[in-house]
């Protein structure tokens, strides 16, 4: 029975092999079934005979073999793994939060009010005139946003010739995918040597076939695009729309608004900016905001207020539904609770600290950081060391490592985003882990991690061919 674990974990080195319950005790519980009717008994269920403490400890040990934001810092650049305050869970656990999506509008006025307020808050934060809460993730928001752009061009009889979406090479991979899924030809735009959009290349790329430009700001190097007004003018003059990938809004909250910069469409990653859980395959939310002329194309339903009553309505030229009900209600409720608790000043403070923390951490580590000045994240170079090995070694020092090997214009990139939620002491602990991994022998890096419950795994197989249950492990 042990063979399967060895393909996943290097048992010899790792501290915590945890046997399956059935391996722990093969004696099965004898259930006296004489009092039960025949049709309720069966022979096939073999429950191992274990006491409650044995069970409690088994599951507690399993939970400790994982690393999460509740166990330590998680500076995974671009992902904004910020700590999710527990009060949002309390709000989402209230009995009154459990509402069926098909309830009559007049019986769920409170729920609709929260949706409506969240539409308004996000609109105000992004400088957008209308917001849909429906898309279930950032990438799903991009896709919905690009479908809105497409519907707009079609309504103007320009759908046929506006066939291209321009995406800078440094953009998040989902931008290319969303545009392609919406049926567009993707035009990649190279960045200039400062790591920003190259205006000449942009002018050469836009034209009658441009449907939209998708821009991430601050970009993946943590840099604020300097020429946004010019970029917007070039794209708008050519009849294209400006799309803002707002996944990095944590750097700008309460300070700058995409709507004011000339963007027509944006998505928000509530799990990055508004402290709701990161998906991991679970429910998420990626609301989309648009300027007034695009509002009629938003997904249906939207919520509006009419004389103190909240009601659902269908935008006139809606692209239809992109998710069940109004989106993932409990995730949205947590975002609403977070925004309400922090308020405008608190959100502004969060973005200040996100930027301060990234800059403080960068000042404490001794690696080259080629692109500056950065905001909420920075990309350090592991130099002649392999960034992935470097990252694995950081695990041995008790912290989660940064994102590695991306973006590609930094050699052996370590893309680092501490978030605003970490204290100075925690940032110093991260800096110590960087320093320790920098001075370790290369062989030490190559054999890392040694102190974690799982040793070096085959990441490609783990991603492409995941075995997510013990049955699948047993079969292999
Ligand atoms: C995370 C991220 C996305 C995608 O968001 P998901 O919720 O993971 O789908 C898009 N763009 C950028 C810049 C991101 O960092």
CSV table of C-alpha atoms and ligand atoms in Angstrom, one decimal:
chain,number,residue,atom,x,y,z
A,1,UNK,CA,0.0,0.0,0.0
A,2,UNK,CA,2.9,2.4,0.4
A,3,UNK,CA,4.1,2.4,-3.2
A,4,UNK,CA,1.8,5.2,-4.3
A,5,UNK,CA,3.0,7.7,-1.8
A,6,UNK,CA,6.6,7.4,-3.1
A,7,UNK,CA,5.7,8.8,-6.5
A,8,UNK,CA,4.3,11.9,-4.9
A,9,UNK,CA,6.5,12.3,-1.9
A,10,UNK,CA,10.2,11.6,-1.4
A,11,UNK,CA,9.6,9.6,1.8
A,12,UNK,CA,13.2,9.1,2.6
A,13,UNK,CA,13.8,12.8,3.1
A,14,UNK,CA,10.5,14.2,4.1
A,15,UNK,CA,9.4,14.6,7.6
A,16,UNK,CA,5.8,13.7,7.5
A,17,UNK,CA,4.5,10.6,5.8
A,18,UNK,CA,0.9,10.2,6.9
A,19,UNK,CA,-0.6,6.7,6.3
A,20,UNK,CA,-4.1,6.3,5.1
A,21,UNK,CA,-6.6,5.4,7.9
A,22,UNK,CA,-6.9,1.9,6.4
A,23,UNK,CA,-3.2,1.5,6.7
A,24,UNK,CA,-3.2,2.6,10.2
A,25,UNK,CA,-5.5,-0.1,11.4
A,26,UNK,CA,-6.8,-2.9,9.2
A,27,UNK,CA,-9.1,-4.2,11.9
A,28,UNK,CA,-12.6,-3.2,10.8
A,29,UNK,CA,-15.3,-2.2,13.1
A,30,UNK,CA,-17.8,-4.9,14.0
A,31,UNK,CA,-21.2,-3.4,13.7
A,32,UNK,CA,-24.0,-5.3,15.4
A,33,UNK,CA,-26.6,-5.1,12.7
A,34,UNK,CA,-29.1,-7.4,14.2
A,35,UNK,CA,-31.5,-4.6,15.0
A,36,UNK,CA,-31.4,-3.1,11.6
A,37,UNK,CA,-33.7,-4.1,8.8
A,38,UNK,CA,-31.9,-6.2,6.1
A,39,UNK,CA,-32.1,-3.6,3.4
A,40,UNK,CA,-30.2,-1.1,5.6
A,41,UNK,CA,-27.2,-3.3,6.2
A,42,UNK,CA,-24.3,-4.2,4.0
A,43,UNK,CA,-21.0,-6.0,4.2
A,44,UNK,CA,-19.0,-3.9,1.8
A,45,UNK,CA,-18.2,-0.9,4.0
A,46,UNK,CA,-15.0,-1.6,5.8
A,47,UNK,CA,-14.5,1.1,8.4
A,48,UNK,CA,-11.1,0.9,10.2
A,49,UNK,CA,-11.4,0.6,14.0
A,50,UNK,CA,-10.0,3.9,15.2
A,51,UNK,CA,-10.7,6.1,18.2
A,52,UNK,CA,-11.7,9.7,18.0
A,53,UNK,CA,-8.3,11.1,19.0
A,54,UNK,CA,-6.6,8.9,16.4
A,55,UNK,CA,-9.0,10.4,13.8
A,56,UNK,CA,-8.7,14.0,15.0
A,57,UNK,CA,-4.9,13.7,14.9
A,58,UNK,CA,-4.9,12.2,11.5
A,59,UNK,CA,-6.8,15.0,10.0
A,60,UNK,CA,-5.0,17.7,12.0
A,61,UNK,CA,-1.6,16.3,10.8
A,62,UNK,CA,-2.9,16.3,7.2
A,63,UNK,CA,-4.0,19.9,7.5
A,64,UNK,CA,-0.5,20.8,8.8
A,65,UNK,CA,1.2,19.3,5.8
A,66,UNK,CA,-0.2,22.0,3.6
A,67,UNK,CA,0.9,25.6,3.4
A,68,UNK,CA,-1.6,28.4,3.2
A,69,UNK,CA,-2.0,32.1,3.9
A,70,UNK,CA,-3.2,31.2,7.4
A,71,UNK,CA,0.2,29.5,8.1
A,72,UNK,CA,2.6,32.1,6.8
A,73,UNK,CA,3.5,34.8,4.2
A,74,UNK,CA,2.7,34.0,0.6
A,75,UNK,CA,4.4,36.5,-1.7
A,76,UNK,CA,3.3,34.9,-4.9
A,77,UNK,CA,3.7,37.8,-7.4
A,78,UNK,CA,0.7,38.7,-9.6
A,79,UNK,CA,-1.5,36.5,-7.4
A,80,UNK,CA,-2.0,38.9,-4.5
A,81,UNK,CA,-2.3,36.2,-1.9
A,82,UNK,CA,-3.5,38.6,0.8
A,83,UNK,CA,-4.8,37.4,4.1
A,84,UNK,CA,-8.6,37.0,4.3
A,85,UNK,CA,-9.9,38.5,7.5
A,86,UNK,CA,-12.1,36.1,9.4
A,87,UNK,CA,-14.9,38.5,10.0
A,88,UNK,CA,-15.8,38.1,6.3
A,89,UNK,CA,-16.3,34.3,7.0
A,90,UNK,CA,-18.5,35.2,9.9
A,91,UNK,CA,-20.7,37.3,7.7
A,92,UNK,CA,-21.0,34.6,5.0
A,93,UNK,CA,-21.9,32.1,7.7
A,94,UNK,CA,-24.9,34.0,9.0
A,95,UNK,CA,-28.1,32.0,8.6
A,96,UNK,CA,-29.6,34.9,6.7
A,97,UNK,CA,-26.8,34.7,4.1
A,98,UNK,CA,-28.2,31.3,2.9
A,99,UNK,CA,-30.7,32.5,0.3
A,100,UNK,CA,-31.9,30.4,-2.6
A,101,UNK,CA,-31.2,32.1,-6.0
A,102,UNK,CA,-34.7,31.6,-7.2
A,103,UNK,CA,-36.4,33.4,-4.3
A,104,UNK,CA,-38.9,36.1,-5.2
A,105,UNK,CA,-37.4,39.6,-5.4
A,106,UNK,CA,-39.6,41.0,-2.7
A,107,UNK,CA,-38.5,38.3,-0.2
A,108,UNK,CA,-34.8,39.0,-0.7
A,109,UNK,CA,-34.6,42.7,-0.6
A,110,UNK,CA,-31.6,42.7,1.7
A,111,UNK,CA,-29.6,40.4,-0.6
A,112,UNK,CA,-30.4,42.6,-3.6
A,113,UNK,CA,-29.4,45.7,-1.7
A,114,UNK,CA,-26.0,44.1,-1.0
A,115,UNK,CA,-25.6,43.3,-4.7
A,116,UNK,CA,-26.6,46.8,-5.6
A,117,UNK,CA,-24.3,48.4,-3.1
A,118,UNK,CA,-21.4,46.2,-4.3
A,119,UNK,CA,-22.1,47.2,-7.9
A,120,UNK,CA,-21.9,50.8,-6.8
A,121,UNK,CA,-18.8,50.5,-4.6
A,122,UNK,CA,-16.9,48.7,-7.4
A,123,UNK,CA,-18.0,51.3,-9.9
A,124,UNK,CA,-16.9,54.1,-7.7
A,125,UNK,CA,-13.5,52.4,-7.0
A,126,UNK,CA,-12.8,51.8,-10.6
A,127,UNK,CA,-14.4,54.9,-12.1
A,128,UNK,CA,-16.9,52.8,-14.1
A,129,UNK,CA,-20.6,53.6,-14.7
A,130,UNK,CA,-22.0,50.1,-14.5
A,131,UNK,CA,-20.8,46.8,-13.0
A,132,UNK,CA,-21.8,43.2,-13.4
A,133,UNK,CA,-21.0,40.8,-10.5
A,134,UNK,CA,-21.7,37.7,-12.5
A,135,UNK,CA,-18.4,36.3,-13.8
A,136,UNK,CA,-16.9,33.7,-11.5
A,137,UNK,CA,-13.1,34.6,-11.8
A,138,UNK,CA,-10.8,37.2,-13.2
A,139,UNK,CA,-10.3,35.3,-16.5
A,140,UNK,CA,-14.1,34.8,-16.8
A,141,UNK,CA,-14.4,38.6,-16.3
A,142,UNK,CA,-12.0,39.2,-19.1
A,143,UNK,CA,-14.0,36.9,-21.3
A,144,UNK,CA,-17.3,38.6,-20.4
A,145,UNK,CA,-15.7,42.1,-20.9
A,146,UNK,CA,-14.4,41.2,-24.3
A,147,UNK,CA,-17.8,39.8,-25.3
A,148,UNK,CA,-19.3,43.2,-24.2
A,149,UNK,CA,-16.7,44.9,-26.5
A,150,UNK,CA,-17.7,42.6,-29.3
A,151,UNK,CA,-21.4,43.2,-28.9
A,152,UNK,CA,-20.7,46.9,-28.9
A,153,UNK,CA,-18.8,46.8,-32.2
A,154,UNK,CA,-21.5,44.6,-33.7
A,155,UNK,CA,-24.2,47.0,-32.6
A,156,UNK,CA,-22.3,49.7,-34.5
A,157,UNK,CA,-22.0,47.5,-37.6
A,158,UNK,CA,-18.3,47.3,-37.1
A,159,UNK,CA,-18.2,43.7,-35.9
A,160,UNK,CA,-16.9,42.3,-39.2
A,161,UNK,CA,-13.8,44.4,-39.6
A,162,UNK,CA,-12.8,44.9,-36.0
A,163,UNK,CA,-11.3,41.5,-35.7
A,164,UNK,CA,-8.2,42.1,-33.5
A,165,UNK,CA,-7.4,42.5,-29.9
A,166,UNK,CA,-4.0,44.0,-29.0
A,167,UNK,CA,-2.2,42.5,-25.9
A,168,UNK,CA,1.3,43.5,-24.7
A,169,UNK,CA,3.6,40.5,-24.5
A,170,UNK,CA,4.0,41.2,-20.7
A,171,UNK,CA,0.3,40.7,-20.1
A,172,UNK,CA,-1.2,37.9,-18.0
A,173,UNK,CA,-1.6,34.7,-20.1
A,174,UNK,CA,-5.4,34.8,-19.5
A,175,UNK,CA,-5.6,38.0,-21.6
A,176,UNK,CA,-4.5,36.3,-24.8
A,177,UNK,CA,-6.8,33.3,-24.0
A,178,UNK,CA,-9.9,35.5,-23.3
A,179,UNK,CA,-9.5,37.4,-26.6
A,180,UNK,CA,-8.9,34.3,-28.6
A,181,UNK,CA,-11.9,32.5,-26.9
A,182,UNK,CA,-14.1,35.5,-27.9
A,183,UNK,CA,-13.1,34.8,-31.5
A,184,UNK,CA,-10.5,37.6,-31.9
A,185,UNK,CA,-7.1,37.5,-33.6
A,186,UNK,CA,-4.6,38.4,-30.9
A,187,UNK,CA,-1.9,40.9,-31.8
A,188,UNK,CA,1.1,40.8,-29.5
A,189,UNK,CA,2.7,44.1,-28.7
A,190,UNK,CA,6.4,44.0,-27.6
A,191,UNK,CA,7.4,46.2,-24.6
A,192,UNK,CA,10.2,48.8,-24.7
A,193,UNK,CA,13.4,48.5,-22.7
A,194,UNK,CA,11.8,50.2,-19.7
A,195,UNK,CA,9.3,47.3,-19.5
A,196,UNK,CA,6.4,49.4,-20.6
A,197,UNK,CA,4.1,49.6,-23.7
A,198,UNK,CA,6.1,50.8,-26.8
A,199,UNK,CA,4.1,53.7,-28.3
A,200,UNK,CA,5.6,53.4,-31.7
A,201,UNK,CA,4.8,49.7,-31.9
A,202,UNK,CA,1.3,50.5,-30.6
A,203,UNK,CA,0.7,53.1,-33.3
A,204,UNK,CA,1.9,50.7,-35.9
A,205,UNK,CA,-0.4,47.9,-34.6
A,206,UNK,CA,-3.7,49.8,-34.2
A,207,UNK,CA,-6.1,50.5,-37.1
A,208,UNK,CA,-9.5,49.8,-38.5
A,209,UNK,CA,-9.3,46.2,-37.4
A,210,UNK,CA,-8.6,47.0,-33.7
A,211,UNK,CA,-11.5,46.0,-31.4
A,212,UNK,CA,-9.7,46.6,-28.1
A,213,UNK,CA,-6.4,46.9,-26.3
A,214,UNK,CA,-6.0,44.9,-23.1
A,215,UNK,CA,-3.7,46.5,-20.6
A,216,UNK,CA,-2.5,45.3,-17.1
A,217,UNK,CA,-1.6,48.2,-14.9
A,218,UNK,CA,0.6,48.2,-12.8
A,219,UNK,CA,2.0,45.7,-15.2
A,220,UNK,CA,3.5,42.4,-14.3
A,221,UNK,CA,6.8,44.1,-13.5
A,222,UNK,CA,4.9,46.2,-10.9
A,223,UNK,CA,5.5,49.2,-13.1
A,224,UNK,CA,2.8,51.9,-13.7
A,225,UNK,CA,2.4,52.5,-17.4
A,226,UNK,CA,3.6,56.1,-18.0
A,227,UNK,CA,1.8,56.9,-21.2
A,228,UNK,CA,-1.8,55.8,-20.5
A,229,UNK,CA,-3.4,58.9,-21.8
A,230,UNK,CA,-1.5,58.7,-25.1
A,231,UNK,CA,-2.2,54.9,-25.3
A,232,UNK,CA,-5.9,55.6,-24.8
A,233,UNK,CA,-5.9,58.4,-27.4
A,234,UNK,CA,-4.2,56.2,-30.0
A,235,UNK,CA,-6.6,53.3,-29.4
A,236,UNK,CA,-9.8,55.5,-29.2
A,237,UNK,CA,-8.8,57.5,-32.3
A,238,UNK,CA,-8.7,54.2,-34.2
A,239,UNK,CA,-12.2,53.3,-32.9
A,240,UNK,CA,-11.0,50.6,-30.5
A,241,UNK,CA,-11.9,50.1,-26.8
A,242,UNK,CA,-9.6,50.2,-23.8
A,243,UNK,CA,-9.7,47.2,-21.5
A,244,UNK,CA,-8.1,47.3,-18.1
A,245,UNK,CA,-7.0,44.1,-16.4
A,246,UNK,CA,-7.6,45.2,-12.8
A,247,UNK,CA,-6.1,42.2,-11.1
A,248,UNK,CA,-3.4,44.4,-9.7
A,249,UNK,CA,-5.8,47.0,-8.3
A,250,UNK,CA,-4.4,46.4,-4.9
A,251,UNK,CA,-1.7,48.9,-5.8
A,252,UNK,CA,-4.1,51.6,-6.8
A,253,UNK,CA,-7.1,51.4,-4.5
A,254,UNK,CA,-8.4,54.8,-3.5
A,255,UNK,CA,-5.6,56.5,-5.5
A,256,UNK,CA,-6.2,56.2,-9.2
A,257,UNK,CA,-9.2,54.9,-11.2
A,258,UNK,CA,-9.1,53.2,-14.6
A,259,UNK,CA,-12.2,55.0,-15.6
A,260,UNK,CA,-10.4,58.4,-15.2
A,261,UNK,CA,-7.5,57.1,-17.2
A,262,UNK,CA,-9.7,56.5,-20.3
A,263,UNK,CA,-10.5,52.8,-19.9
A,264,UNK,CA,-13.9,51.6,-21.1
A,265,UNK,CA,-14.0,48.2,-19.5
A,266,UNK,CA,-12.2,46.6,-16.6
A,267,UNK,CA,-12.4,43.5,-14.4
A,268,UNK,CA,-11.8,43.3,-10.7
A,269,UNK,CA,-10.3,40.3,-9.0
A,270,UNK,CA,-12.2,40.3,-5.7
A,271,UNK,CA,-9.9,37.4,-4.4
A,272,UNK,CA,-6.9,39.5,-5.0
A,273,UNK,CA,-8.1,43.0,-4.0
A,274,UNK,CA,-11.1,42.5,-1.7
A,275,UNK,CA,-9.9,39.6,0.5
A,276,UNK,CA,-12.2,36.8,-0.6
A,277,UNK,CA,-10.8,33.3,-1.0
A,278,UNK,CA,-8.6,32.4,-4.0
A,279,UNK,CA,-10.5,29.8,-6.0
A,280,UNK,CA,-8.4,26.6,-6.1
A,281,UNK,CA,-11.2,25.3,-8.3
A,282,UNK,CA,-13.8,26.7,-5.8
A,283,UNK,CA,-16.2,29.6,-6.3
A,284,UNK,CA,-14.7,33.0,-7.1
A,285,UNK,CA,-15.8,36.3,-8.6
A,286,UNK,CA,-14.4,38.6,-11.3
A,287,UNK,CA,-16.9,41.5,-11.6
A,288,UNK,CA,-16.7,43.7,-14.7
A,289,UNK,CA,-17.2,47.4,-14.9
A,290,UNK,CA,-17.9,49.4,-18.0
A,291,UNK,CA,-18.4,53.0,-19.1
A,292,UNK,CA,-21.9,54.3,-19.9
A,293,UNK,CA,-22.0,53.5,-23.6
A,294,UNK,CA,-21.3,49.8,-22.9
A,295,UNK,CA,-23.7,49.4,-20.0
A,296,UNK,CA,-26.6,48.1,-22.2
A,297,UNK,CA,-24.5,45.1,-23.2
A,298,UNK,CA,-23.7,43.8,-19.7
A,299,UNK,CA,-24.8,40.3,-18.7
A,300,UNK,CA,-28.3,39.9,-17.3
A,301,UNK,CA,-29.6,40.2,-14.7
A,302,UNK,CA,-28.5,43.5,-13.1
A,303,UNK,CA,-29.9,45.0,-9.9
A,304,UNK,CA,-31.3,48.5,-9.7
A,305,UNK,CA,-33.0,50.6,-7.1
A,306,UNK,CA,-36.4,52.0,-7.8
A,307,UNK,CA,-38.0,54.1,-5.1
A,308,UNK,CA,-36.3,52.2,-2.2
A,309,UNK,CA,-37.1,48.8,-3.7
A,310,UNK,CA,-34.4,46.7,-5.4
A,311,UNK,CA,-35.2,44.8,-8.5
A,312,UNK,CA,-33.6,42.7,-11.2
A,313,UNK,CA,-33.6,43.9,-14.8
A,314,UNK,CA,-32.2,42.9,-18.1
A,315,UNK,CA,-29.9,45.4,-19.9
A,316,UNK,CA,-31.3,46.3,-23.3
A,317,UNK,CA,-28.7,44.7,-25.5
A,318,UNK,CA,-27.4,42.2,-23.0
A,319,UNK,CA,-24.8,39.5,-24.0
A,320,UNK,CA,-26.9,37.1,-21.9
A,321,UNK,CA,-25.9,35.2,-18.9
A,322,UNK,CA,-22.3,34.3,-18.1
A,323,UNK,CA,-23.0,32.4,-14.8
A,324,UNK,CA,-25.8,31.0,-12.8
A,325,UNK,CA,-27.9,33.4,-10.8
A,326,UNK,CA,-26.2,36.8,-10.0
A,327,UNK,CA,-22.7,35.2,-9.6
A,328,UNK,CA,-21.2,33.6,-6.6
A,329,UNK,CA,-23.2,35.3,-3.8
A,330,UNK,CA,-21.1,34.3,-0.8
A,331,UNK,CA,-17.9,35.4,-2.4
A,332,UNK,CA,-19.5,38.7,-3.3
A,333,UNK,CA,-20.9,39.1,0.2
A,334,UNK,CA,-17.4,38.8,1.6
A,335,UNK,CA,-16.1,41.4,-0.8
A,336,UNK,CA,-18.9,43.7,0.3
A,337,UNK,CA,-18.1,43.1,4.0
A,338,UNK,CA,-14.5,43.8,3.4
A,339,UNK,CA,-15.1,47.1,1.5
A,340,UNK,CA,-17.6,48.2,4.2
A,341,UNK,CA,-15.3,47.4,7.0
A,342,UNK,CA,-12.3,49.2,5.5
A,343,UNK,CA,-14.2,52.1,4.0
A,344,UNK,CA,-12.6,54.6,1.6
A,345,UNK,CA,-9.7,55.5,4.0
A,346,UNK,CA,-9.0,51.9,4.8
A,347,UNK,CA,-8.8,50.9,1.1
A,348,UNK,CA,-6.5,53.8,0.4
A,349,UNK,CA,-4.4,52.7,3.4
A,350,UNK,CA,-4.3,49.1,2.1
A,351,UNK,CA,-2.8,50.2,-1.3
A,352,UNK,CA,-0.3,52.4,0.5
A,353,UNK,CA,0.9,49.5,2.6
A,354,UNK,CA,0.9,47.1,-0.3
A,355,UNK,CA,3.3,49.4,-2.1
A,356,UNK,CA,5.3,50.2,1.0
A,357,UNK,CA,5.7,46.5,1.9
A,358,UNK,CA,6.9,45.6,-1.6
A,359,UNK,CA,9.5,48.4,-1.5
A,360,UNK,CA,10.6,47.7,2.1
A,361,UNK,CA,11.1,44.0,1.3
A,362,UNK,CA,13.0,44.8,-1.9
A,363,UNK,CA,15.3,47.1,0.1
A,364,UNK,CA,16.1,44.2,2.4
A,365,UNK,CA,17.1,41.7,-0.2
A,366,UNK,CA,20.4,41.5,-2.0
A,367,UNK,CA,19.3,40.5,-5.5
A,368,UNK,CA,19.2,42.5,-8.6
A,369,UNK,CA,15.8,44.2,-9.4
A,370,UNK,CA,16.2,45.4,-12.9
A,371,UNK,CA,12.9,47.3,-13.3
A,372,UNK,CA,12.0,50.2,-11.0
A,373,UNK,CA,10.2,52.1,-9.6
A,374,UNK,CA,7.7,49.4,-8.9
A,375,UNK,CA,4.4,49.5,-6.9
A,376,UNK,CA,2.9,46.5,-5.1
A,377,UNK,CA,5.3,43.9,-6.5
A,378,UNK,CA,8.8,43.6,-7.9
A,379,UNK,CA,10.7,41.1,-10.0
A,380,UNK,CA,14.1,40.2,-8.6
A,381,UNK,CA,16.6,38.1,-10.5
A,382,UNK,CA,18.1,34.9,-9.1
A,383,UNK,CA,21.1,35.6,-11.3
A,384,UNK,CA,23.1,32.5,-12.2
A,385,UNK,CA,20.9,30.4,-10.0
A,386,UNK,CA,17.8,28.5,-11.1
A,387,UNK,CA,14.8,30.5,-9.9
A,388,UNK,CA,12.7,27.3,-9.4
A,389,UNK,CA,15.4,25.7,-7.2
A,390,UNK,CA,15.8,29.0,-5.3
A,391,UNK,CA,12.1,29.0,-4.6
A,392,UNK,CA,12.1,25.4,-3.4
A,393,UNK,CA,14.8,26.2,-1.0
A,394,UNK,CA,12.8,29.1,0.4
A,395,UNK,CA,10.2,26.5,1.5
A,396,UNK,CA,12.8,25.0,3.8
A,397,UNK,CA,13.1,28.3,5.5
A,398,UNK,CA,9.4,28.2,6.4
A,399,UNK,CA,7.9,30.7,3.9
A,400,UNK,CA,6.1,30.4,0.6
A,401,UNK,CA,8.4,31.5,-2.3
A,402,UNK,CA,7.6,34.1,-5.0
A,403,UNK,CA,6.3,33.3,-8.5
A,404,UNK,CA,9.2,32.1,-10.6
A,405,UNK,CA,10.6,32.4,-14.2
A,406,UNK,CA,8.1,34.9,-15.2
A,407,UNK,CA,8.0,37.5,-16.7
A,408,UNK,CA,10.7,36.4,-19.1
A,409,UNK,CA,12.4,39.7,-19.6
A,410,UNK,CA,14.1,39.2,-16.1
A,411,UNK,CA,16.7,36.5,-15.9
A,412,UNK,CA,15.5,33.7,-13.5
A,413,UNK,CA,12.7,35.9,-12.3
A,414,UNK,CA,11.4,35.9,-8.7
A,415,UNK,CA,8.2,37.9,-8.9
A,416,UNK,CA,7.4,39.0,-5.4
A,417,UNK,CA,4.3,40.5,-3.9
A,418,UNK,CA,4.2,40.6,-0.1
A,419,UNK,CA,0.8,42.3,0.1
A,420,UNK,CA,-0.2,44.9,2.7
A,421,UNK,CA,-1.3,42.4,5.3
A,422,UNK,CA,2.2,41.5,6.5
A,423,UNK,CA,4.0,43.0,9.4
A,424,UNK,CA,7.6,44.3,9.3
A,425,UNK,CA,8.7,41.2,11.3
A,426,UNK,CA,7.2,38.9,8.7
A,427,UNK,CA,8.8,40.9,5.9
A,428,UNK,CA,12.1,40.5,7.7
A,429,UNK,CA,11.5,36.8,7.9
A,430,UNK,CA,10.9,36.7,4.1
A,431,UNK,CA,14.1,38.7,3.6
A,432,UNK,CA,16.0,36.2,5.7
A,433,UNK,CA,14.7,33.4,3.6
A,434,UNK,CA,15.9,35.2,0.4
A,435,UNK,CA,19.3,35.7,2.0
A,436,UNK,CA,19.7,32.2,3.2
A,437,UNK,CA,18.7,30.7,-0.2
A,438,UNK,CA,21.2,33.2,-1.9
A,439,UNK,CA,24.1,31.9,0.1
A,440,UNK,CA,23.3,28.2,0.1
A,441,UNK,CA,25.3,25.8,-2.2
A,442,UNK,CA,23.7,25.1,-5.5
A,443,UNK,CA,23.5,21.4,-4.6
A,444,UNK,CA,21.4,22.4,-1.6
A,445,UNK,CA,19.0,24.3,-3.9
A,446,UNK,CA,18.8,21.4,-6.3
A,447,UNK,CA,17.8,19.0,-3.5
A,448,UNK,CA,15.3,21.3,-1.8
A,449,UNK,CA,12.9,21.2,-0.2
A,450,UNK,CA,13.9,18.8,2.6
A,451,UNK,CA,12.0,20.3,5.5
A,452,UNK,CA,8.5,20.0,4.0
A,453,UNK,CA,6.1,17.1,4.2
A,454,UNK,CA,6.4,16.6,0.5
A,455,UNK,CA,9.8,16.7,-1.3
A,456,UNK,CA,10.4,17.9,-4.9
A,457,UNK,CA,7.4,16.9,-6.9
A,458,UNK,CA,7.0,16.6,-10.7
A,459,UNK,CA,5.1,19.8,-11.2
A,460,UNK,CA,4.2,19.2,-14.8
A,461,UNK,CA,2.6,15.8,-14.0
A,462,UNK,CA,0.9,17.2,-10.9
A,463,UNK,CA,-0.7,19.9,-13.0
A,464,UNK,CA,-1.6,17.9,-16.1
A,465,UNK,CA,-2.5,14.6,-14.5
A,466,UNK,CA,-3.6,15.4,-10.9
A,467,UNK,CA,-4.7,12.5,-8.8
A,468,UNK,CA,-7.0,14.1,-6.4
A,469,UNK,CA,-8.3,11.2,-4.3
A,470,UNK,CA,-6.9,8.2,-2.5
A,471,UNK,CA,-8.8,6.0,-4.9
A,472,UNK,CA,-6.8,7.4,-7.8
A,473,UNK,CA,-3.6,7.0,-5.9
A,474,UNK,CA,-4.5,3.4,-5.2
A,475,UNK,CA,-5.2,2.7,-8.9
A,476,UNK,CA,-1.9,3.9,-10.1
B,1,LIG,C1,-4.7,36.6,-11.6
B,1,LIG,C2,-4.7,37.4,-12.8
B,1,LIG,C3,-5.7,37.2,-13.8
B,1,LIG,C4,-6.7,36.1,-13.8
B,1,LIG,O1,-7.5,36.0,-12.6
B,1,LIG,P1,-8.2,34.6,-12.2
B,1,LIG,O2,-9.2,35.0,-11.1
B,1,LIG,O3,-7.1,33.8,-11.7
B,1,LIG,O4,-8.9,34.0,-13.4
B,1,LIG,C5,-5.7,38.1,-14.9
B,1,LIG,N1,-4.8,39.0,-15.0
B,1,LIG,C6,-3.8,39.3,-14.1
B,1,LIG,C7,-2.9,40.4,-14.3
B,1,LIG,C8,-3.8,38.5,-12.9
B,1,LIG,O5,-2.8,38.7,-12.0
